[in-house]
Short mmCIF file of C-alpha atoms and ligand atoms in Angstrom, two decimals:
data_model
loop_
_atom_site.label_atom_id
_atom_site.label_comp_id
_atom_site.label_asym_id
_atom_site.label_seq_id
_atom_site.Cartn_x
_atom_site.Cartn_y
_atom_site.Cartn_z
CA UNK H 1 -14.36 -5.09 23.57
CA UNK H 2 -13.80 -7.21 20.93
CA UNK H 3 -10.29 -9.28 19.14
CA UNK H 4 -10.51 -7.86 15.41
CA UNK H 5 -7.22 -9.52 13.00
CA UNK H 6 -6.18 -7.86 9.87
CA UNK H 7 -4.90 -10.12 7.61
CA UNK H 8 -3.14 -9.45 4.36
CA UNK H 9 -2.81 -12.75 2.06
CA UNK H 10 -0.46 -13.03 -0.98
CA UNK H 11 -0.17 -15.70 -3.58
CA UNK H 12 2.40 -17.57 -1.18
CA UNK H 13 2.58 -15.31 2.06
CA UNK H 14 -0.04 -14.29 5.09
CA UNK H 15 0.34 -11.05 7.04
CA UNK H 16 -1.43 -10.60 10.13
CA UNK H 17 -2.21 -8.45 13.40
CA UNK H 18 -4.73 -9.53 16.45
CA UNK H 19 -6.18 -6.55 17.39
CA UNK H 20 -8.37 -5.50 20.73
CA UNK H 21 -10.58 -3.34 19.67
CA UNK H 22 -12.14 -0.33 20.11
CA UNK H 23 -8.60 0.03 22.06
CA UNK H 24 -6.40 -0.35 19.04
CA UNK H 25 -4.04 -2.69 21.19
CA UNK H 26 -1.83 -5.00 19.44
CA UNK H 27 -2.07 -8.77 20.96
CA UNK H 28 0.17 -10.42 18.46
CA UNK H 29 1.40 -10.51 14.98
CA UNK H 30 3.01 -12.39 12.25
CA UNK H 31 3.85 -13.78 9.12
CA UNK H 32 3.60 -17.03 7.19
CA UNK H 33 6.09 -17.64 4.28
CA UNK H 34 6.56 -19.87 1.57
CA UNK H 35 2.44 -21.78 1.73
CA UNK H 36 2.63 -24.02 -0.91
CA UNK H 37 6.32 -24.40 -1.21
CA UNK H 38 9.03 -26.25 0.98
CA UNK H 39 10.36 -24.86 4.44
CA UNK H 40 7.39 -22.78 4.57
CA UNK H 41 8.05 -20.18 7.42
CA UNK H 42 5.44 -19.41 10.31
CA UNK H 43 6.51 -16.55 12.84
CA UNK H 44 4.59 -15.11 15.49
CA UNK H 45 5.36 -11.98 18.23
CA UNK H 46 3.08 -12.06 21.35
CA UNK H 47 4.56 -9.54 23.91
CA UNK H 48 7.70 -8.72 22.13
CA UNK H 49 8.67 -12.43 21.91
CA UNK H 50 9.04 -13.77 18.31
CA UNK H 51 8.35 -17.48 17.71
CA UNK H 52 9.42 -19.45 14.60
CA UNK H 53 8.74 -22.41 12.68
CA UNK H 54 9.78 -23.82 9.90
CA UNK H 55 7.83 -26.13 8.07
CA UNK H 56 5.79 -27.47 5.08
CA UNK H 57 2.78 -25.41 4.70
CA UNK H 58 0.78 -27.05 1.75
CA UNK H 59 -1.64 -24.00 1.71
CA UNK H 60 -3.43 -21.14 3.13
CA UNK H 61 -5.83 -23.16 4.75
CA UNK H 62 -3.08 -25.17 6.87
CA UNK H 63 -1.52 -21.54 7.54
CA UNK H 64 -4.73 -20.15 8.72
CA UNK H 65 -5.08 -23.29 11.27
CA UNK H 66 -1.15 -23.02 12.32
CA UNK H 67 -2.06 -19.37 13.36
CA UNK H 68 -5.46 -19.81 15.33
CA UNK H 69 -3.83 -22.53 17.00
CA UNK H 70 -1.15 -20.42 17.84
CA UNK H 71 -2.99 -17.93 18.79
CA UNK H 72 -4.80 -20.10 21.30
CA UNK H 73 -0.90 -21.25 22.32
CA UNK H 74 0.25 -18.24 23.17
CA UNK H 75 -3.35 -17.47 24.95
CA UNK H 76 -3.81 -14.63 22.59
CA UNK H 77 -7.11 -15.91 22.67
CA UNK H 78 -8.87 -18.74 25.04
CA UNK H 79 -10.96 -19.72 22.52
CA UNK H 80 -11.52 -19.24 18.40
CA UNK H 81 -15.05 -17.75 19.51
CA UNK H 82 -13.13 -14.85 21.01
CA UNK H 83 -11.75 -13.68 17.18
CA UNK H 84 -15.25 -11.76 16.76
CA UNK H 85 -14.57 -10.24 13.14
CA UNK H 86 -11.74 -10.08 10.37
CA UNK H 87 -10.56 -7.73 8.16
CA UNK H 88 -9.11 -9.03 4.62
CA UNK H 89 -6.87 -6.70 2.39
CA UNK H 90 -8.57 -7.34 -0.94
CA UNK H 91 -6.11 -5.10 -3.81
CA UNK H 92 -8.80 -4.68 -5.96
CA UNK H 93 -12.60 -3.33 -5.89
CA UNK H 94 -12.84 -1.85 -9.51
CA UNK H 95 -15.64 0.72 -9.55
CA UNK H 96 -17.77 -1.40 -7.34
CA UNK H 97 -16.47 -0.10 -3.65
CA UNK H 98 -15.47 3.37 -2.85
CA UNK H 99 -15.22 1.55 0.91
CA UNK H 100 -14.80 -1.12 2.81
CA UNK H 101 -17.68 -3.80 3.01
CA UNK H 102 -18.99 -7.00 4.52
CA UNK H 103 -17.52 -9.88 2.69
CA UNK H 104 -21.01 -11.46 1.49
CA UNK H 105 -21.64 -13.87 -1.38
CA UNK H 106 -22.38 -10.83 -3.48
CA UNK H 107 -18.80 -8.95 -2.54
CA UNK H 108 -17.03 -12.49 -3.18
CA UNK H 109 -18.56 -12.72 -6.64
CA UNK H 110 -17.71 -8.76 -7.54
CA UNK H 111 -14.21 -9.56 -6.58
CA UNK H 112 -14.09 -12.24 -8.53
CA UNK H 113 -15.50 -9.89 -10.99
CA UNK H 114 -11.98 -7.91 -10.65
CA UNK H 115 -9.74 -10.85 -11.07
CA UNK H 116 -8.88 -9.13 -14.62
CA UNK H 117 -7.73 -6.44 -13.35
CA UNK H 118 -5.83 -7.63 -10.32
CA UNK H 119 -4.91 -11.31 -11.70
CA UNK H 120 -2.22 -11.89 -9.03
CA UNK H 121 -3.51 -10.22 -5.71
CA UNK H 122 -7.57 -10.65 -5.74
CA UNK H 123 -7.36 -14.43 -5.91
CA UNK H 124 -4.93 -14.58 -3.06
CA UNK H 125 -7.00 -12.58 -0.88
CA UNK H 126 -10.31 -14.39 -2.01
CA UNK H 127 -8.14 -17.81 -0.80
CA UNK H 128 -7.28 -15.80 2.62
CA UNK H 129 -10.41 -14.91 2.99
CA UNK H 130 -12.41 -18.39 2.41
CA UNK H 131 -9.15 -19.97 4.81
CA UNK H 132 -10.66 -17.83 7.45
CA UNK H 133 -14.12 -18.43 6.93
CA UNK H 134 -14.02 -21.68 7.02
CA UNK H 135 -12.31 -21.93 10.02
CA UNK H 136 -14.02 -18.94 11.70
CA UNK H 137 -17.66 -19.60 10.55
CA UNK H 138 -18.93 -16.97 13.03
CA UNK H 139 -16.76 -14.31 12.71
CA UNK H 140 -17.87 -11.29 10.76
CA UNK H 141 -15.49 -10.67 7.34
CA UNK H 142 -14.97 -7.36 5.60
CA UNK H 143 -12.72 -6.80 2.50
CA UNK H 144 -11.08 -3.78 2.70
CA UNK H 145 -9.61 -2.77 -0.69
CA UNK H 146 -6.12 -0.58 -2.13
CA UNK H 147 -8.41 1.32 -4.53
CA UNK H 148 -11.70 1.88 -2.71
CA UNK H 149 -9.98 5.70 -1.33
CA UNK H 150 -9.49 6.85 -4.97
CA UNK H 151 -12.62 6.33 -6.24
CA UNK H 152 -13.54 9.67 -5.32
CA UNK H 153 -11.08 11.21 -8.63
CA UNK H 154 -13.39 13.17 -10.61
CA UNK H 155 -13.33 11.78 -14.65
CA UNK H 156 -10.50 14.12 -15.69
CA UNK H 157 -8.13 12.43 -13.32
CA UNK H 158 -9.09 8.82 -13.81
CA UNK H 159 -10.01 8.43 -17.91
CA UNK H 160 -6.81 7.77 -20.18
CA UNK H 161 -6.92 9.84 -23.59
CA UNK H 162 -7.57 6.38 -25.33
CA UNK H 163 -10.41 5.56 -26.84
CA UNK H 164 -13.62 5.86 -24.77
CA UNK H 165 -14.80 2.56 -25.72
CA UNK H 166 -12.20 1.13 -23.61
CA UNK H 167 -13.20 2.55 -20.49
CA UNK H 168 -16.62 1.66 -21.19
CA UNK H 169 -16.14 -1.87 -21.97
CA UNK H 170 -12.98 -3.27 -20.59
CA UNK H 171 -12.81 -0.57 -17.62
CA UNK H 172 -9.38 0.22 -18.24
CA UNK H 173 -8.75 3.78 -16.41
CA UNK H 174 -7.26 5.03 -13.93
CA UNK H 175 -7.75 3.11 -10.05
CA UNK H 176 -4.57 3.71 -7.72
CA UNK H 177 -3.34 1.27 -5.23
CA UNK H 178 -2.18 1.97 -1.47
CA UNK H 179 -5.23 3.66 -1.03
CA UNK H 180 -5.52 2.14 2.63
CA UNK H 181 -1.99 3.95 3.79
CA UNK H 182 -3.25 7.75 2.11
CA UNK H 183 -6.65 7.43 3.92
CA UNK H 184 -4.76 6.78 7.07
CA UNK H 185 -2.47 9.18 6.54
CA UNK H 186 -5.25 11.57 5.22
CA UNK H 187 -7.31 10.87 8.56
CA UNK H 188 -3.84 11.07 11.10
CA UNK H 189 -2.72 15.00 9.40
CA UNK H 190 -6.70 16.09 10.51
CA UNK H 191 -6.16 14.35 13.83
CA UNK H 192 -2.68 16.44 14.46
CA UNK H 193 -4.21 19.54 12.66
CA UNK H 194 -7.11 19.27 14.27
CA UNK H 195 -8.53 19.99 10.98
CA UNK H 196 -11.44 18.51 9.39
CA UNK H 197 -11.25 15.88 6.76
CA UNK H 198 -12.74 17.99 4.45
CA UNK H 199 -10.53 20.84 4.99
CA UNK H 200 -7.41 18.92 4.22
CA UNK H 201 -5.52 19.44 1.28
CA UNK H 202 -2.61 17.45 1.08
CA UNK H 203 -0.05 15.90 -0.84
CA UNK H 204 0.45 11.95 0.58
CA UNK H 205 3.64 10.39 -0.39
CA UNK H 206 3.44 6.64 0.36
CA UNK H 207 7.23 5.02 -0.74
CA UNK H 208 7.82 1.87 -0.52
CA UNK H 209 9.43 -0.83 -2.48
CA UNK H 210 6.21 0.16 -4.57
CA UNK H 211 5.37 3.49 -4.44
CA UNK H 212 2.70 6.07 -4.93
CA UNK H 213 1.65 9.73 -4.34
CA UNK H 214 -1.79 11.13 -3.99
CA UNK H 215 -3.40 14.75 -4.29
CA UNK H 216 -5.89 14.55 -1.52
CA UNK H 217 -8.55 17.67 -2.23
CA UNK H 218 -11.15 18.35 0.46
CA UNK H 219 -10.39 15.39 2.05
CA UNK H 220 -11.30 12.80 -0.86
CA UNK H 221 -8.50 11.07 -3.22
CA UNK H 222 -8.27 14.05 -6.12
CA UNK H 223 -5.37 12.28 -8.49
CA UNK H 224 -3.12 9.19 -7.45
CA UNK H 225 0.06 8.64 -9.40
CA UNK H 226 -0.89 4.54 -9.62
CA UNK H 227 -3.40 3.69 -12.62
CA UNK H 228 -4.92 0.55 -14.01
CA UNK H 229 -1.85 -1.48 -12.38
CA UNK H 230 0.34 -0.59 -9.85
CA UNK H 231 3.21 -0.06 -12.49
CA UNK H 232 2.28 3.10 -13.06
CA UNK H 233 3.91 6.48 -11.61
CA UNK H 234 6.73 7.02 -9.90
CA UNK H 235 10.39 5.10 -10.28
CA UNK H 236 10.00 1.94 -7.64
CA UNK H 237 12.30 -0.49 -6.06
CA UNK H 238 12.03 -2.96 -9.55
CA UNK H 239 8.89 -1.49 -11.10
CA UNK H 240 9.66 1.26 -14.25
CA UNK H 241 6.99 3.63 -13.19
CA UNK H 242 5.74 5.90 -15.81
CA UNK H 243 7.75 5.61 -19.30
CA UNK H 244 7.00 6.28 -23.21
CA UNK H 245 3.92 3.41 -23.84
CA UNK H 246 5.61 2.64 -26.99
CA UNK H 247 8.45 1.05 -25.35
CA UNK H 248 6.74 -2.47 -25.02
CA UNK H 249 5.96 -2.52 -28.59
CA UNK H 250 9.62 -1.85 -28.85
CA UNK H 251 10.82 -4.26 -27.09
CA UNK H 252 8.79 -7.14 -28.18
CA UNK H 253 9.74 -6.17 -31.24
CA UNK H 254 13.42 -5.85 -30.81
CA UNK H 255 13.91 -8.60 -28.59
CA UNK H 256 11.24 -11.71 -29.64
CA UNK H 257 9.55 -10.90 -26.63
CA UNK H 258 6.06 -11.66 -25.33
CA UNK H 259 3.79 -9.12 -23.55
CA UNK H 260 4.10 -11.32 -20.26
CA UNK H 261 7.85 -11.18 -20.29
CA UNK H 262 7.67 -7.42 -21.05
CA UNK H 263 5.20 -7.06 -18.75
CA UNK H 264 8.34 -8.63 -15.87
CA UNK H 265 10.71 -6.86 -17.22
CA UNK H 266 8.97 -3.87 -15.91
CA UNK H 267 7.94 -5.05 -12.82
CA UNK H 268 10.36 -7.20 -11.79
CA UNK H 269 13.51 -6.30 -13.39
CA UNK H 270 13.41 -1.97 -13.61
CA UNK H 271 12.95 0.83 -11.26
CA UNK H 272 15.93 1.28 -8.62
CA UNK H 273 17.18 -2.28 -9.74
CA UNK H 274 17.08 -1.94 -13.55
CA UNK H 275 18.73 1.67 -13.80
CA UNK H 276 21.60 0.81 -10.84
CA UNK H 277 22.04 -2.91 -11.28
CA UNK H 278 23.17 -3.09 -8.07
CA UNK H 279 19.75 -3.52 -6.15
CA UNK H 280 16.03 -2.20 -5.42
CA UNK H 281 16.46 -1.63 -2.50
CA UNK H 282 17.06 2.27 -1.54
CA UNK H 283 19.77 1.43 1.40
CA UNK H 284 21.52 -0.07 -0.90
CA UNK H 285 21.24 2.41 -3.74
CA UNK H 286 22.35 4.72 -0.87
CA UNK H 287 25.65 3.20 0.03
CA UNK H 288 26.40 2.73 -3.06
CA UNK H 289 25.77 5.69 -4.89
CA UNK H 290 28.17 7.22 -1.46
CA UNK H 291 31.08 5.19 -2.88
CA UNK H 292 30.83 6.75 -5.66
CA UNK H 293 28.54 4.45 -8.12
CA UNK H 294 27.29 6.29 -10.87
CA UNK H 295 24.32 4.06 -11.96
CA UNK H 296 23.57 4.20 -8.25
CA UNK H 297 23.38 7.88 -8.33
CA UNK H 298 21.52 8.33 -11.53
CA UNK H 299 18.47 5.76 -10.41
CA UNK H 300 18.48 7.70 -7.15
CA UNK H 301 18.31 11.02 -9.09
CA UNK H 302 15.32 9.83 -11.29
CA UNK H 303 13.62 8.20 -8.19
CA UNK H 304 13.63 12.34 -6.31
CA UNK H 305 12.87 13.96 -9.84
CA UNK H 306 9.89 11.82 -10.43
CA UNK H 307 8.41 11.92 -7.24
CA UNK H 308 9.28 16.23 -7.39
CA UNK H 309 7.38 16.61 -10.68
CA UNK H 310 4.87 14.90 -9.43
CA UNK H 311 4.45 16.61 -6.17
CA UNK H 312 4.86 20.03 -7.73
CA UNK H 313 2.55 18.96 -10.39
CA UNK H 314 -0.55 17.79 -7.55
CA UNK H 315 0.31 20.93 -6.24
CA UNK H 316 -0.69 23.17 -9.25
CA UNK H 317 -3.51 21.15 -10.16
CA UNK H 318 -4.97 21.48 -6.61
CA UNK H 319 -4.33 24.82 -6.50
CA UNK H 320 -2.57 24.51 -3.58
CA UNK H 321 -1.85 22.41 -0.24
CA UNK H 322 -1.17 22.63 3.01
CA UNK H 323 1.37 19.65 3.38
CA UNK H 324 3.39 17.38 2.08
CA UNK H 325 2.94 13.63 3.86
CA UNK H 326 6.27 10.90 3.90
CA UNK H 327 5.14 7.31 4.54
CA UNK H 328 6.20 3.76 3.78
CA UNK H 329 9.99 2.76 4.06
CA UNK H 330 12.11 5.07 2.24
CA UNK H 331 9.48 7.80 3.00
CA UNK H 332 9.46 6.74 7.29
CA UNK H 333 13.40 6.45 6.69
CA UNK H 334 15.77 7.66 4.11
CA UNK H 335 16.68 11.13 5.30
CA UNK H 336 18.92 12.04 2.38
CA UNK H 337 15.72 11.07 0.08
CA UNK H 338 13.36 13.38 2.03
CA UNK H 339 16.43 16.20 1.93
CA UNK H 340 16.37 15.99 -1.84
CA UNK H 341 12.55 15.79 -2.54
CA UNK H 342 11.99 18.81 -0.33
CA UNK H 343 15.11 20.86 -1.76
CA UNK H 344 13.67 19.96 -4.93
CA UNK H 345 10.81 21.83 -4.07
CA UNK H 346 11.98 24.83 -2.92
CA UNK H 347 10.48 26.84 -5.73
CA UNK H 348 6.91 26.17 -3.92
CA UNK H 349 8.84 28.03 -1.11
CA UNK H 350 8.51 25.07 1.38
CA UNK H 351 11.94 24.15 3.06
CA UNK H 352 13.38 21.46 5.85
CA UNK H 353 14.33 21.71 9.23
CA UNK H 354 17.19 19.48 8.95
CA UNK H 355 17.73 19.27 12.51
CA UNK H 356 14.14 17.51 12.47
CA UNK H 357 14.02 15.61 9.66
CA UNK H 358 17.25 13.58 11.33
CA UNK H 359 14.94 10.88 12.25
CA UNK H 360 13.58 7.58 11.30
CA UNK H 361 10.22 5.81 12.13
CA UNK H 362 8.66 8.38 13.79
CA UNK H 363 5.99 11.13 13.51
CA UNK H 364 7.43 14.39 13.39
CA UNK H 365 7.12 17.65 11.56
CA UNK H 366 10.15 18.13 9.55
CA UNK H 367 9.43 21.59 7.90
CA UNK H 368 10.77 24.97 8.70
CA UNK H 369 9.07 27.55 10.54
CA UNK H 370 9.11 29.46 7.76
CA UNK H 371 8.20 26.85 4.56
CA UNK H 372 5.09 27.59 2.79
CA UNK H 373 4.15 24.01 3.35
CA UNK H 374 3.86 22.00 6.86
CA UNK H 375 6.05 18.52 5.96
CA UNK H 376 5.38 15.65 8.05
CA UNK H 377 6.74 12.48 8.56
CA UNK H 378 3.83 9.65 9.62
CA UNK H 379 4.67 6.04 9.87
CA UNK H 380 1.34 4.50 7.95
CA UNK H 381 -0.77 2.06 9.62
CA UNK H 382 -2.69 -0.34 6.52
CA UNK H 383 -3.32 -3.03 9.20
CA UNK H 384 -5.02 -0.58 11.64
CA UNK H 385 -7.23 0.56 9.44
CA UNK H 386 -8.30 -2.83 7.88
CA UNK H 387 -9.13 -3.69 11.84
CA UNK H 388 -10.94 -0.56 12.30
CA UNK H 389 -13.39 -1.38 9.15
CA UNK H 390 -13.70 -4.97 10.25
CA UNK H 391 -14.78 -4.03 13.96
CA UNK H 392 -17.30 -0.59 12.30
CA UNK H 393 -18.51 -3.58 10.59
CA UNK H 394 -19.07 -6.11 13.36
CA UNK H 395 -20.45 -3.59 15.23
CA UNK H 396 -23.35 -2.92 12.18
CA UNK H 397 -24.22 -6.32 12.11
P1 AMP J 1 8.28 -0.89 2.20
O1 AMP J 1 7.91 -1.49 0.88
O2 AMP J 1 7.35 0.19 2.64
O3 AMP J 1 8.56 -1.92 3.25
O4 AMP J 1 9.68 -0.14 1.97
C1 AMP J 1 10.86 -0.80 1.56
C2 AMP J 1 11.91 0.24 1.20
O5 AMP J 1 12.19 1.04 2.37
C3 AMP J 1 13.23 -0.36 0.74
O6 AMP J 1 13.69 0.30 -0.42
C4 AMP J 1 14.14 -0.06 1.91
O7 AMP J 1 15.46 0.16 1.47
C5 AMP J 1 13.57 1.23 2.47
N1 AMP J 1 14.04 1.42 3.83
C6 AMP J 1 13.70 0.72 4.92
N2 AMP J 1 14.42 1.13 6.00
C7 AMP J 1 15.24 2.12 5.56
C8 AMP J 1 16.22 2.95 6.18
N3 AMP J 1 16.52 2.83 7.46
N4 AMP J 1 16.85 3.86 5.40
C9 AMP J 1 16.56 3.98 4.09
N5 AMP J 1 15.64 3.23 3.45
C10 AMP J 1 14.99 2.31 4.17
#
């Protein structure tokens, strides 16, 4: 037995989960807001009881010692010694990982190595990651990384019909992102199948606020709708997905604009938010696309038809699947979005049970007995997973 956390750190935020492992068993979790601004925010649940505290946290080192020593509060733990090993969401592992690994000088300098490519995310998990380790020196640290599952796309799927030279030099091709929640949900459809993972063939829907669908072949990441960035693909909460790659050039043309700014504008300001201009998020798009809202509507109707094409497009260049997979929040959630991605597909003969698919959160079949295609709902588990690498690799060591 061993107490395994999974941390996730962004540029001003810290997820985490204490985990007893090999038993899975949540002991607490939380979040820290804000680090590095005013009122940061640090909450903690330990048996269903959420604490608060608000706060200046100057940075992730101060948040890293306001959670051990509220860990040791709460008597999550009786002493840091207990925390044996740590898990670290690191976004990006280029080409260099294809799966999780022990977090040693070498892995700290190729994820430095990747800062190009990730500029935001890798240096906020490298800063998580030295927090811990500096206030853990004995625990063992793995980086577990978004792209590590897709590195298993054969060439055709990953190489944009650009010049080769880019690839080559400035490794600009295709890497995918969420690649955490489609191996869990990759691994959970063999477990309820009892199938093995290299007899799946499945078509993983992970939508969030960012989302991102995966052909998984054999078992093994085939083609990910995600690419260099995670702005490519499908329609997202504020991100444009996939559109004509001249429109930048357009714009900054048009509009005086920079590459950076075009570069928010299509993050930050598109998707859901840009088409409806009422919000990213999909509840919202919901209501108001019931009362009648036609932006609403239309960036609802582009966020089903994208992620149909692309489904139905995995599913002809697989030659076939078994199931389609819903995960994140609209996918664990929005029942009218499931309704009209799966009614979309009815040409691939796969149809809902309606009765079923009335349901949020949970893991349930929602396909017809008689749909080509098994659909299943599974709520994804990213932090599990990044505790299960952490304590495989505390228990190599
Ligand atoms: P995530 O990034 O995975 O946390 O997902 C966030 C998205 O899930 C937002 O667009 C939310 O509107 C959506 N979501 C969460 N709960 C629900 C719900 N009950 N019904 C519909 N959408 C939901």
């Amino acid at each position: 037995m061993a107490i395994v956390m999974s941390v996730n750190a962004g540029s001003s935020s810290l997820k985490f989960q204490v985990y007893e492992m090999p038993e899975e068993k949540v002991l607490a979790k939380g979040l820290v807001e804000r680090i590095g601004l005013n009122d940061g925010v640090f909450s903690i649940t330990v048996d269903g009881q959420k604490y608060t505290t608000t706060c200046d946290i100057p940075d992730h080192e101060a948040a890293v010692r306001m959670l051990v020593d509220a860990l040791l509060e709460h008597h999550v733990v009786n002493s840091l010694d207990d925390i044996k090993a740590v898990g670290h969401r690191i976004v990006h592992g280029g080409e260099f990982y294809s799966d999780s690994v022990e977090a040693s000088t070498d892995a700290v300098e190729k994820v430095e190595e990747c800062i190009p490519l990730a500029p935001l995310h890798n240096p906020a998990g490298l800063v998580g990651y030295k927090s811990f380790s500096k206030l853990l020196p004995d625990a063992s640290q793995t980086f577990v990384f978004d792209t590590a599952f897709h590195q298993t796309m054969p060439a055709e799927n990953f190489i944009y019909p650009i010049p080769y030279e880019y690839y080559e030099e400035d490794k600009i091709r295709r890497y995918g992102f969420h690649g955490t929640s489609h191996k869990y949900l990759t691994q959970r459809y063999a477990e309820i199948t009892g199938k093995k993972p290299e007899d799946v063939q499945i078509i993983t829907c992970h939508l969030g606020n960012g989302g991102s669908i995966t052909a998984v072949k054999d078992g093994k990441s085939f083609k990910t709708s995600m690419g260099l960035t995670p702005l490519a693909g499908i329609e997202m909460g504020t991100r444009s997905g996939d559109i004509d790659p001249a429109i930048p050039g357009v714009l900054m043309q048009r509009h005086n604009l920079t590459a950076q700014e075009v570069d928010n504008i299509l993050n930050k300001k598109s998707g859901l938010l840009g088409v409806s201009g009422v919000s990213s998020d999909s509840r919202d798009i919901e209501n108001a696309a019931k009362e009648g809202n036609e932006r609403a509507k239309l960036a609802s109707k582009i966020f089903d038809d994208r992620v149909i094409e692309t489904v139905g497009g995995y599913y002809a260049l697989m030659g076939g699947a078994d199931a389609i997979l819903f995960a994140g929040g609209i996918g664990e959630n929005s029942i009218t979005t499931r309704e009209a991605i799966i009614d979309g597909l009815a040409a691939l003969g796969v149809k809902l049970d309606h009765e079923a698919n009335n349901c949020r959160g949970k893991e349930v079949k929602i396909s017809a007995d008689d749909s080509s295609m098994d659909v299943y709902v599974i709520p994804t588990d990213e932090e599990v997973m990044i505790a299960r690498d952490a304590y495989k690799n505390l228990a190599a060591e």
